[in-house]
């Protein structure tokens, strides 16, 4: 399925809930959250129906996110069913890791093909300051479990922030020294609570410099052939079992190669992370639309995917007011 700029759309990120067991300061406010009504969330049957239609249009990869996707009940049933859909080659998940100690094995058994764990710090004190919940021990146990299981395609995502975790960048990257995983540094984006929290993201150029100082030259890994691997640029460091990656949304826009769309937990097809245009799928699904008309509506909507995210354009009238926990990153 091609959009108006001839980008091939092969990847859908589906948010399963706006609920979360953490309250990361750059993502979610502590109070005043108006939770989505459960009846408004897409059911598993509705999600599967949309993914079947998308797969028929060429989508090959699904990523489940949130909020925290592991708090959605019976998640493994959904993963298993997604894996049965013809054309879907990868079913991955992004999690804060808190529930991994009890769920990691079931996720793997259900057929999960990739796991991204958000990990901004290795210090329990910084964790509680950043995520407002004293749950670092669970995340650490979950991480250890996943690493011991030898799951392929494990990535750690870290958002470096001045005076929060900027002194931990080499230590976080060192996970890729000891294990065949990818550690990705992601630029703090001006979405949701990021700036209200008073946070300033560390630019990727500085992350890069810190890593080269600690570990020597970063050698590019034959890149982006596989867009299903996402927008990161990956690098190898001498003596590392895995790789490090950079996602530099603001400085080096990756929009020209964007291959994804998003679906919010309440069934809105979002065409770009930072823009509000899209399609109310829930309304269509609950109005009894036929499979053919659903595919037609998806194709028409995806065609209108905007050229770029316009993070830096303060006059962007299509800017989405949803926070990250309502979109899924
Ligand atoms: N709860 C899960 C987790 O934390 O991995 C999945 C949802 S969370 C919204 C997905 C990702 O968005 C996390 O890696 C988080 O660090 C990232 N994120 C949230 N707000 C962000 C922001 N303002 N800038 C950059 N990344 C952000
Ligand atoms: Fe929850 Fe993930 Fe947002 Fe943190 S980043 S508050 S874990 S949704």
Short mmCIF file of C-alpha atoms in Angstrom, two decimals, residues 8 14 18 29 78 82 88 97-98 111 113 122-123 132 181 185 246 256 261 264 321 325:
data_model
loop_
_atom_site.label_atom_id
_atom_site.label_comp_id
_atom_site.label_asym_id
_atom_site.label_seq_id
_atom_site.Cartn_x
_atom_site.Cartn_y
_atom_site.Cartn_z
CA UNK A 8 5.31 1.83 1.14
CA UNK A 14 -1.30 -0.62 17.80
CA UNK A 18 -3.99 4.18 27.73
CA UNK A 29 0.91 13.34 34.23
CA UNK A 78 -4.03 -11.55 20.88
CA UNK A 82 -1.98 -11.99 15.21
CA UNK A 88 1.99 -10.76 9.15
CA UNK A 97 9.27 -4.17 31.58
CA UNK A 98 7.53 -4.07 34.97
CA UNK A 111 4.84 -16.22 19.28
CA UNK A 113 8.98 -12.05 17.53
CA UNK A 122 20.01 1.45 35.70
CA UNK A 123 19.66 3.24 39.03
CA UNK A 132 7.31 8.03 39.87
CA UNK A 181 20.85 -6.81 21.88
CA UNK A 185 19.02 6.21 22.17
CA UNK A 246 20.18 6.39 17.40
CA UNK A 256 10.88 10.48 3.97
CA UNK A 261 0.75 4.08 10.70
CA UNK A 264 -4.89 4.27 19.17
CA UNK A 321 -2.89 17.01 21.30
CA UNK A 325 0.71 7.26 26.51
#
